[in-house]
């Protein structure tokens, strides 16, 4: 089923320490082109930290991360974005004082290049990119279901819409790989269904998705493969049915007393 | 669609009309100045305890005197405020030493003007004063970029402290005759023999300053709605998210901060000509505070707001001059009230 598909992201023996705390410990896994992979694990398992290392917020302590065979270890976040990895944040990080449209247009930063002089003299490059950028941003807002909100200040949006705006902003950079950190957190069941459809539509556009999620029903329903972390270590990896029955996973979740619906 | 097009067109027309109005206003302003009024206020200004004991402060008339040089001053402060608006308003870099870069521009202008040797009539004939302006700008930008490269990785409060310190160091250095060039505590006086002929009347300087102030506003207006402008605002709002969107945060900050030097150097060059001196006391910490207040008062990031705020601030200082030392009291109270009731400034965007 996964034969001969391109490896988009390859996490190899990744360790990240914070002082004495090992947040991610010798984790390895691959994400193949066109997949939806879920990264799960109890609170504090190191999922967000792994995202942060992939996107250059933190350097790996040991090991490496490869994106299309290029090491990301020494790259800064903006360079990683430029290569085609976009992300959202667990605690939504929008540009709060700016409008919805501006937020998405900032997402296009790496796909545009008009300089200060272009803007000052109103040169063609600036004018073209602004017009084109606005159009594309509108399309993306339509795609995530935020039509008509272009002029709203981002922080005035309801929570669920903020999550979608963050996804639209990430998509604006035309990524190959999209990292979603708990996109369904705090959403109503109806919103979760819409989000599932949205993520599938994103995959439909050829974008590979790696997502962190706690809602097991959501995870099992959407992912091709699941990677499970516990105390920084990878304890399991496989298709949803295998994970559901995996004793180590059940143990990890029951151990924390979390209500996950795994069993 | 067509209705929307019509609205856009009308809005554009409205904007053009507003600009035209501003330009006409500035063009005719000199004919209304100086403006001078005087009221007899008796002992109205005297505090109650003075009156109780039968004393008087001696202030019995209230005068408002506004001359063309105040209009010029306001224009120069608009230029400065635009430069600082780039740092504070756009990129969110709190700079408390901005006036130091204005001083650099002013001193370069003064040094260059007085460097030219006297001719046989013991007059310095240096008509190319305008050619010095790029040098003033270059100097200010250079120092600003150098300072920025070392301290822009600092966050918020630390940056404010470093820039504050730099402002003070600059002032003290100028006062101590830096490189034997800055004339020590007396500064550099630009006597009528040194001043370019062009500025023997006050009008040309006013028109020059007003035109450049407009140009500064226009520049910021263009930058605000551009790729770079949005990147600066993104950095201000959230550095981590900005980086994740592909923005080189440090580079964006250096640009915003360094470009502020263009405005500072330019304003400084004209400020020296306006004051006919480059003097260390003109570049006190309080001057930096003034520019910060203009930017915050007008509404950070808003161009019309900051321009308006600067003019109002300068004129208000003159209008209140008759209050003597109560001036700053009232000023402080006004600022506090403003921050309480309109924390986003006069024209700032509401919201967090
Ligand atoms: N910058 C940091 N400095 C120190 N410790 C950190 C830092 N970031 C994360 N940690 C620690 O690393 C561990 C893993 O945190 P992380 O946020 O990656 O967990 P997570 O799996 O995303 O959990 P959650 O499901 O609650 O979001 C935690 O113990 C956390 O306290
Ligand atoms: Mg997390």
XYZ file of C-alpha atoms and ligand atoms in Angstrom:
647
model
C 0.000 0.000 0.000
C 2.788 2.424 0.815
C 5.243 1.018 -1.678
C 7.526 3.440 -3.546
C 5.956 6.536 -2.096
C 8.244 9.468 -1.506
C 9.380 10.011 2.085
C 8.405 13.605 2.845
C 9.514 13.742 6.435
C 11.952 11.433 8.135
C 12.521 11.760 11.854
C 15.676 9.859 12.724
C 16.718 9.007 16.239
C 15.532 12.363 17.434
C 16.249 13.401 20.996
C 15.477 16.745 22.544
C 16.422 17.550 26.118
C 15.503 20.512 28.289
C 18.122 20.452 31.018
C 17.646 17.083 32.661
C 14.242 16.492 31.115
C 14.140 14.355 27.989
C 11.107 15.653 26.113
C 11.715 13.564 22.985
C 13.826 10.412 23.214
C 15.305 8.604 20.207
C 12.191 8.856 18.116
C 12.242 7.660 14.517
C 9.438 7.524 11.974
C 8.707 8.473 8.394
C 5.846 10.352 6.828
C 5.109 9.472 3.207
C 3.762 11.747 0.546
C -0.006 12.097 0.614
C -0.434 10.474 4.011
C -2.352 11.704 7.002
C -0.320 10.646 10.012
C -1.431 11.232 13.591
C 0.976 11.764 16.447
C -0.678 10.845 19.724
C 0.299 10.373 23.323
C -0.625 11.472 26.837
C -0.056 15.050 28.007
C 3.597 15.935 28.161
C 4.595 13.063 25.878
C 6.688 15.392 23.725
C 4.421 15.794 20.711
C 4.562 19.576 20.522
C 8.286 19.498 21.210
C 8.717 17.217 18.222
C 6.800 19.703 16.058
C 8.981 22.480 17.392
C 12.138 20.628 16.434
C 10.802 19.850 12.961
C 9.916 23.499 12.377
C 13.204 24.827 13.709
C 11.912 26.440 16.888
C 14.279 24.115 18.788
C 17.437 22.383 17.633
C 17.639 18.620 18.067
C 19.843 17.523 20.978
C 20.650 14.368 19.042
C 19.466 12.807 15.844
C 18.123 14.650 12.873
C 15.048 15.438 10.847
C 15.042 15.169 7.070
C 12.597 16.851 4.771
C 12.807 15.437 1.242
C 16.286 14.164 2.110
C 17.513 17.515 3.363
C 18.538 17.866 6.992
C 16.534 20.495 8.872
C 18.767 20.499 11.925
C 20.633 23.714 11.151
C 17.823 25.611 9.500
C 15.894 28.453 11.077
C 12.087 28.439 11.217
C 11.654 30.837 8.295
C 13.978 28.768 6.117
C 12.023 25.636 6.936
C 8.762 27.341 6.011
C 10.288 28.411 2.713
C 11.090 24.776 1.917
C 7.460 23.795 2.247
C 6.569 22.949 5.832
C 3.757 24.938 7.416
C 2.240 24.546 10.836
C -0.424 25.614 13.283
C 0.001 25.996 17.027
C -1.562 24.252 19.983
C -2.419 27.599 21.588
C -3.544 29.406 18.451
C -1.007 32.057 17.466
C -2.688 34.470 15.108
C -1.629 38.035 14.383
C -4.351 39.227 16.689
C -4.489 42.921 15.902
C -4.652 42.349 12.172
C -7.535 41.467 9.902
C -8.363 37.961 8.764
C -7.291 38.799 5.221
C -3.982 40.271 6.387
C -3.286 37.144 8.420
C -3.632 34.964 5.349
C -1.628 37.369 3.200
C 1.244 37.172 5.668
C 1.133 33.435 5.106
C 2.088 34.182 1.507
C 5.316 35.883 2.544
C 7.574 33.176 1.141
C 5.676 33.070 -2.132
C 6.069 36.779 -2.801
C 9.062 39.056 -3.135
C 8.078 42.685 -3.672
C 10.610 44.970 -2.000
C 10.202 48.271 -0.213
C 10.880 50.247 -3.375
C 8.254 48.251 -5.262
C 5.725 49.229 -2.619
C 6.889 52.840 -2.317
C 6.663 53.584 -6.021
C 3.673 51.307 -6.566
C 5.588 49.247 -9.112
C 4.058 46.389 -11.034
C 5.492 43.640 -8.937
C 3.935 45.099 -5.789
C 0.596 45.758 -7.444
C 0.456 42.330 -9.006
C 1.395 40.500 -5.818
C -1.102 42.442 -3.742
C -3.939 41.731 -6.131
C -2.962 38.117 -6.648
C -2.359 37.647 -2.922
C -5.751 39.045 -2.011
C -7.450 36.769 -4.502
C -5.635 33.686 -3.289
C -6.292 34.623 0.312
C -10.001 34.948 -0.447
C -9.983 31.528 -2.069
C -8.292 30.012 0.938
C -10.765 31.664 3.281
C -13.547 30.219 1.194
C -11.815 26.830 1.310
C -11.713 26.804 5.117
C -15.183 28.320 5.370
C -14.450 31.871 6.454
C -15.955 33.755 3.534
C -17.214 37.193 4.465
C -14.860 37.524 7.446
C -12.014 39.161 5.495
C -12.153 42.463 7.354
C -12.723 41.035 10.839
C -9.929 41.514 13.359
C -8.493 38.064 14.005
C -8.924 38.167 17.777
C -12.624 38.961 17.331
C -13.265 35.646 15.595
C -14.911 32.852 17.564
C -12.530 30.124 18.694
C -13.406 27.573 16.043
C -12.935 30.148 13.308
C -9.555 31.136 14.700
C -8.431 27.531 14.301
C -9.529 27.580 10.688
C -7.873 30.908 10.034
C -4.630 29.468 11.323
C -4.986 26.605 8.862
C -5.710 29.036 6.018
C -2.635 31.060 6.936
C -0.510 27.910 6.935
C -1.917 26.831 3.562
C -1.139 30.253 2.105
C 2.543 29.358 2.078
C 1.694 26.527 -0.354
C 3.253 23.816 1.804
C 3.980 20.224 0.860
C 3.728 19.172 4.488
C 1.255 20.590 6.981
C 1.713 20.127 10.725
C -1.434 20.598 12.799
C -1.050 20.771 16.567
C -4.355 19.673 18.131
C -6.582 21.227 15.461
C -9.732 19.693 16.942
C -9.133 20.803 20.518
C -12.069 22.758 21.873
C -14.266 22.231 18.830
C -17.887 21.094 18.979
C -18.721 17.672 17.474
C -20.200 19.385 14.408
C -17.072 21.481 13.974
C -14.941 18.366 14.321
C -16.795 16.724 11.463
C -16.199 19.807 9.322
C -12.551 19.833 10.304
C -12.204 16.192 9.293
C -13.624 17.027 5.886
C -11.329 20.022 5.630
C -8.232 17.965 6.411
C -9.254 15.355 3.888
C -9.762 18.102 1.303
C -6.289 19.403 2.109
C -4.857 15.962 1.517
C -6.875 15.894 -1.672
C -4.773 18.831 -2.856
C -1.672 16.677 -2.497
C -0.577 18.067 0.848
C 0.812 15.610 3.377
C -0.560 16.060 6.900
C 1.001 15.260 10.248
C -1.330 16.051 13.117
C -1.358 15.863 16.874
C -4.684 15.018 18.429
C -6.113 13.737 21.697
C -9.579 12.850 20.463
C -9.200 9.157 19.614
C -12.387 8.940 17.608
C -11.143 11.800 15.466
C -7.675 10.276 15.118
C -8.935 6.821 14.232
C -11.367 8.232 11.724
C -8.930 10.327 9.792
C -5.409 8.941 9.910
C -3.695 6.450 7.650
C -1.107 5.766 10.294
C -0.636 6.611 13.944
C 2.592 7.206 15.861
C 2.330 6.984 19.652
C 4.667 8.785 22.033
C 4.878 8.270 25.768
C 7.383 10.062 27.962
C 9.227 11.123 24.849
C 9.603 7.592 23.446
C 7.838 6.093 20.517
C 5.891 3.153 21.941
C 3.926 2.182 18.867
C 3.362 2.899 15.223
C 0.851 1.462 12.801
C -2.565 1.664 11.204
C -5.417 2.776 13.508
C -6.783 -0.758 14.100
C -3.413 -2.005 15.307
C -2.945 0.971 17.573
C -6.398 0.531 19.047
C -5.498 -2.995 20.146
C -1.882 -2.343 21.096
C -1.391 -3.259 24.792
C 1.424 -0.739 25.291
C -0.792 2.075 24.035
C -3.717 1.024 26.193
C -1.371 0.816 29.152
C 0.048 4.308 28.489
C -3.376 5.870 28.293
C -4.948 3.938 31.159
C -1.885 4.723 33.214
C -2.615 8.429 32.975
C -6.261 7.826 33.760
C -7.235 9.772 30.669
C -10.546 9.049 29.062
C -9.480 8.294 25.542
C -11.805 5.654 24.276
C -8.819 3.647 23.067
C -10.005 0.384 24.559
C -19.570 44.072 -8.540
C -20.140 47.428 -10.224
C -21.574 48.886 -7.050
C -18.457 47.772 -5.210
C -16.307 49.337 -7.933
C -18.238 52.580 -7.526
C -17.654 52.611 -3.794
C -13.961 51.983 -4.263
C -13.755 54.805 -6.790
C -15.592 57.190 -4.511
C -13.362 56.257 -1.617
C -10.314 56.917 -3.765
C -11.698 60.301 -4.741
C -12.361 61.097 -1.108
C -8.817 60.176 -0.227
C -7.398 62.326 -3.023
C -9.535 65.237 -1.861
C -8.258 64.812 1.684
C -4.660 64.847 0.510
C -5.296 67.915 -1.621
C -6.863 69.612 1.367
C -3.831 68.882 3.517
C -1.456 70.187 0.848
C -3.451 73.383 0.345
C -3.654 73.895 4.080
C 0.093 73.527 4.408
C 0.681 75.843 1.448
C -1.413 78.646 2.921
C -0.481 78.127 6.513
C 2.367 80.702 6.478
C -0.049 83.491 5.588
C -1.992 82.842 8.796
C 1.076 82.878 10.993
C 2.208 84.298 13.313
C -0.915 83.883 15.317
C -1.046 85.715 18.593
C -3.741 86.229 21.204
C -3.666 87.528 24.716
C -6.214 87.301 27.529
C -6.338 89.019 30.845
C -6.854 86.279 33.389
C -6.095 88.151 36.575
C -5.041 85.803 39.326
C -7.060 82.931 37.887
C -4.020 80.752 37.430
C -2.714 81.301 40.947
C -3.176 78.341 43.198
C -5.529 78.782 46.115
C -2.827 78.776 48.773
C -1.094 81.724 47.137
C -4.342 83.693 47.056
C -5.191 82.782 50.659
C -2.036 84.460 51.815
C -2.535 87.408 49.554
C 0.335 86.504 47.289
C 0.308 86.438 43.546
C 2.315 84.512 40.991
C 2.367 87.584 38.798
C 0.890 85.769 35.815
C -1.994 87.998 34.799
C -2.161 87.615 31.079
C -2.375 84.494 29.036
C -0.637 84.663 25.690
C -0.667 82.247 22.833
C 2.005 82.908 20.259
C 2.330 80.600 17.351
C 4.813 81.464 14.665
C 5.851 79.907 11.426
C 8.774 78.275 13.144
C 6.316 76.275 15.216
C 4.758 74.982 12.039
C 8.233 74.049 10.807
C 8.955 72.375 14.120
C 5.712 70.423 13.893
C 6.633 69.253 10.394
C 10.057 68.130 11.590
C 8.489 66.209 14.432
C 6.099 64.568 11.993
C 9.151 63.267 10.097
C 10.699 61.999 13.333
C 7.444 60.435 14.469
C 7.146 58.600 11.157
C 10.637 57.190 11.627
C 9.829 56.033 15.120
C 6.475 54.751 13.938
C 8.392 52.287 11.774
C 10.101 50.870 14.856
C 7.416 51.104 17.513
C 4.238 51.223 15.496
C 5.036 48.764 12.747
C 7.638 46.394 14.139
C 6.870 46.832 17.839
C 10.447 47.758 18.778
C 10.307 50.144 21.701
C 13.032 52.706 21.070
C 13.590 55.255 23.822
C 16.683 56.859 22.326
C 15.379 57.959 18.974
C 16.477 61.554 19.337
C 20.124 60.398 19.366
C 19.823 59.598 15.678
C 18.261 62.966 15.002
C 21.260 64.450 16.801
C 23.614 62.538 14.521
C 21.924 64.077 11.483
C 21.946 67.535 13.022
C 25.592 67.404 14.025
C 26.707 66.124 10.636
C 24.880 69.022 9.013
C 26.357 71.560 11.418
C 29.861 70.150 11.127
C 29.727 70.142 7.360
C 28.357 73.682 7.157
C 31.039 75.094 9.450
C 33.867 73.092 7.911
C 33.963 75.038 4.679
C 36.672 77.690 4.855
C 35.816 81.380 4.915
C 36.224 83.321 1.702
C 37.926 86.720 1.366
C 34.852 88.515 2.777
C 35.066 86.110 5.729
C 31.799 84.493 4.675
C 31.445 80.776 4.170
C 29.897 80.228 0.796
C 28.558 76.745 0.860
C 25.445 76.535 -1.199
C 25.362 72.768 -1.479
C 23.700 72.288 1.915
C 21.289 69.857 0.297
C 24.175 67.596 -0.646
C 24.899 67.135 3.055
C 21.465 65.667 3.738
C 22.272 62.225 2.287
C 25.351 62.189 4.492
C 23.219 62.956 7.551
C 20.865 60.143 6.595
C 23.728 57.767 5.958
C 25.299 58.530 9.325
C 22.091 57.989 11.237
C 21.246 54.773 9.394
C 24.760 53.399 9.812
C 24.798 53.898 13.569
C 21.258 52.602 13.866
C 22.000 49.441 11.941
C 25.144 48.867 13.993
C 23.212 49.311 17.236
C 20.346 47.219 15.921
C 22.652 44.382 14.904
C 23.868 44.107 18.473
C 20.668 44.562 20.422
C 17.662 43.698 18.260
C 17.820 40.112 19.465
C 16.862 41.448 22.875
C 13.218 41.424 23.708
C 10.865 44.240 24.672
C 11.992 45.889 27.853
C 15.672 45.140 27.332
C 15.666 46.848 23.969
C 14.022 49.881 25.555
C 16.755 50.046 28.174
C 19.593 49.667 25.682
C 18.201 52.366 23.392
C 17.575 54.643 26.357
C 21.183 54.161 27.404
C 22.419 54.774 23.897
C 20.470 58.024 23.725
C 22.067 59.259 26.932
C 25.541 58.135 25.887
C 25.175 60.005 22.628
C 24.093 63.190 24.365
C 26.928 63.016 26.874
C 29.435 62.227 24.124
C 28.287 65.227 22.109
C 28.482 67.392 25.184
C 32.040 66.218 25.779
C 33.187 67.287 22.347
C 33.215 63.893 20.657
C 36.237 63.496 18.340
C 36.873 67.221 18.902
C 34.088 67.848 16.380
C 30.915 68.506 18.310
C 31.830 71.679 20.106
C 31.246 70.465 23.663
C 28.487 71.940 25.824
C 28.102 74.955 23.542
C 27.353 72.835 20.538
C 27.933 74.174 17.068
C 26.418 77.534 16.311
C 25.376 78.209 12.764
C 25.855 81.949 12.482
C 24.139 83.921 9.727
C 27.436 83.849 7.891
C 27.388 80.064 7.777
C 23.691 79.501 7.218
C 22.882 78.778 3.608
C 21.443 81.788 1.871
C 18.370 79.738 0.989
C 17.266 79.792 4.614
C 17.638 83.500 5.300
C 13.832 83.639 5.246
C 11.906 81.139 7.359
C 9.464 80.187 4.576
C 11.709 77.969 2.466
C 12.569 75.791 5.444
C 8.927 75.544 6.354
C 7.947 74.452 2.855
C 10.816 72.007 2.672
C 9.946 70.492 6.052
C 6.238 70.342 5.259
C 6.872 68.688 1.898
C 9.211 66.132 3.429
C 6.758 65.468 6.238
C 4.086 64.729 3.660
C 6.512 62.549 1.765
C 7.331 60.657 4.968
C 3.670 60.037 5.641
C 3.181 58.893 2.078
C 6.128 56.514 2.314
C 4.797 54.918 5.465
C 1.354 54.735 4.000
C 2.710 52.818 1.034
C 4.791 50.535 3.202
C 1.996 49.763 5.603
C -0.024 47.962 2.986
C 2.801 46.004 1.487
C 4.561 42.696 1.904
C 7.254 44.249 4.091
C 4.791 46.269 6.149
C 2.702 43.236 6.935
C 5.834 41.294 7.817
C 6.790 44.015 10.310
C 3.346 43.955 11.851
C 3.472 40.178 12.030
C 6.756 40.398 13.929
C 5.152 42.895 16.292
C 2.152 40.660 16.909
C 3.908 37.317 17.340
C 7.525 36.550 16.514
C 7.154 32.780 16.670
C 4.182 32.754 14.339
C 5.908 35.253 12.030
C 8.928 32.975 11.742
C 6.654 30.011 11.081
C 5.160 32.036 8.222
C 8.582 32.316 6.637
C 9.524 35.768 7.875
C 13.149 36.287 8.823
C 12.348 38.022 12.078
C 15.791 39.462 12.771
C 16.148 40.799 9.259
C 12.702 42.376 9.377
C 13.612 44.089 12.642
C 16.934 45.397 11.328
C 15.179 46.866 8.306
C 12.437 48.531 10.312
C 14.910 49.843 12.841
C 17.534 50.931 10.318
C 15.057 52.666 8.044
C 13.929 54.708 11.023
C 17.387 56.264 10.716
C 16.503 57.695 7.310
C 13.790 59.771 8.892
C 15.893 60.628 11.932
C 18.865 61.754 9.848
C 16.689 63.803 7.542
C 14.802 65.451 10.370
C 18.098 66.081 12.165
C 19.655 67.833 9.182
C 16.708 70.187 8.943
C 16.471 70.538 12.710
C 20.001 71.967 12.803
C 19.062 74.461 10.105
C 15.863 75.291 11.936
C 17.602 75.860 15.267
C 20.645 77.413 13.553
C 22.626 75.331 15.976
C 23.407 71.781 16.954
C 23.271 71.831 20.702
C 23.394 68.876 23.125
C 20.444 70.084 25.226
C 18.189 69.823 22.175
C 18.711 66.072 22.272
C 17.739 65.364 25.836
C 15.970 62.190 26.886
C 12.749 64.203 27.104
C 12.908 64.781 23.345
C 12.928 61.038 22.742
C 9.978 60.766 25.083
C 8.160 63.440 23.090
C 8.491 61.460 19.902
C 7.395 58.270 21.638
C 4.360 60.109 23.022
C 3.478 61.357 19.542
C 3.545 57.836 18.172
C 1.569 56.358 21.048
C -0.814 59.305 21.248
C -1.601 59.129 17.557
C -2.122 55.395 17.633
C 0.798 53.109 16.932
C 1.011 52.094 13.321
C -1.646 54.524 12.166
C -0.117 57.119 9.874
C -2.715 59.861 9.839
C -3.129 59.422 13.592
C 0.564 59.803 14.316
C 0.945 62.788 11.969
C -2.053 64.470 13.554
C -0.857 63.545 17.034
C 2.559 65.108 16.392
C 1.151 68.393 15.153
C -1.347 68.577 17.995
C 1.382 67.797 20.497
C 3.725 70.542 19.275
C 0.959 73.121 19.034
C -0.465 72.155 22.402
C 2.947 72.689 23.971
C 2.847 76.242 22.591
C -0.756 76.878 23.522
C -0.043 75.778 27.063
C 3.206 77.693 27.313
C 1.379 80.499 29.159
C 0.714 78.111 32.006
C 4.420 78.115 32.811
C 5.258 75.124 34.971
C 1.656 73.915 35.103
C 2.113 72.967 31.509
C 3.719 69.649 32.222
C 1.201 68.927 34.960
C -1.678 69.304 32.553
C 0.227 67.402 29.970
C 0.824 64.478 32.250
C -2.818 64.411 33.268
C -3.898 64.508 29.623
C -1.639 61.605 28.766
C -2.867 59.540 31.680
C -6.471 60.242 30.724
C -5.742 59.281 27.153
C -4.096 56.026 28.117
C -7.006 55.172 30.380
C -9.798 56.016 27.973
C -8.154 55.381 24.629
C -5.177 53.095 25.109
C -4.937 52.419 21.380
C -4.271 56.111 20.713
C -6.350 58.678 18.864
C -6.569 56.719 15.652
C -5.282 53.272 16.603
C -7.130 50.118 15.871
C -9.220 48.910 18.769
C -8.698 45.424 20.138
C -5.873 43.766 21.997
N 10.859 25.108 26.350
C 10.793 24.120 27.278
N 11.575 24.159 28.359
C 11.507 23.183 29.278
N 10.686 22.126 29.198
C 9.877 22.034 28.134
C 9.885 23.023 27.122
N 8.971 22.674 26.182
C 8.438 21.524 26.602
N 8.970 21.143 27.765
C 8.634 19.907 28.497
O 8.739 18.837 27.616
C 7.712 17.889 27.877
C 6.955 17.612 26.630
O 6.154 18.751 26.354
P 5.276 18.886 25.051
O 4.679 20.221 25.069
O 6.077 18.492 23.888
O 4.160 17.792 25.330
P 2.894 17.421 24.484
O 3.013 16.015 24.125
O 2.690 18.388 23.403
O 1.749 17.568 25.570
P 0.269 18.149 25.438
O -0.563 17.028 24.977
O -0.078 18.550 26.828
O 0.307 19.287 24.492
C 6.882 18.436 29.023
O 7.309 17.864 30.210
C 7.199 19.908 28.990
O 7.096 20.461 30.284
Mg 1.338 19.805 22.901
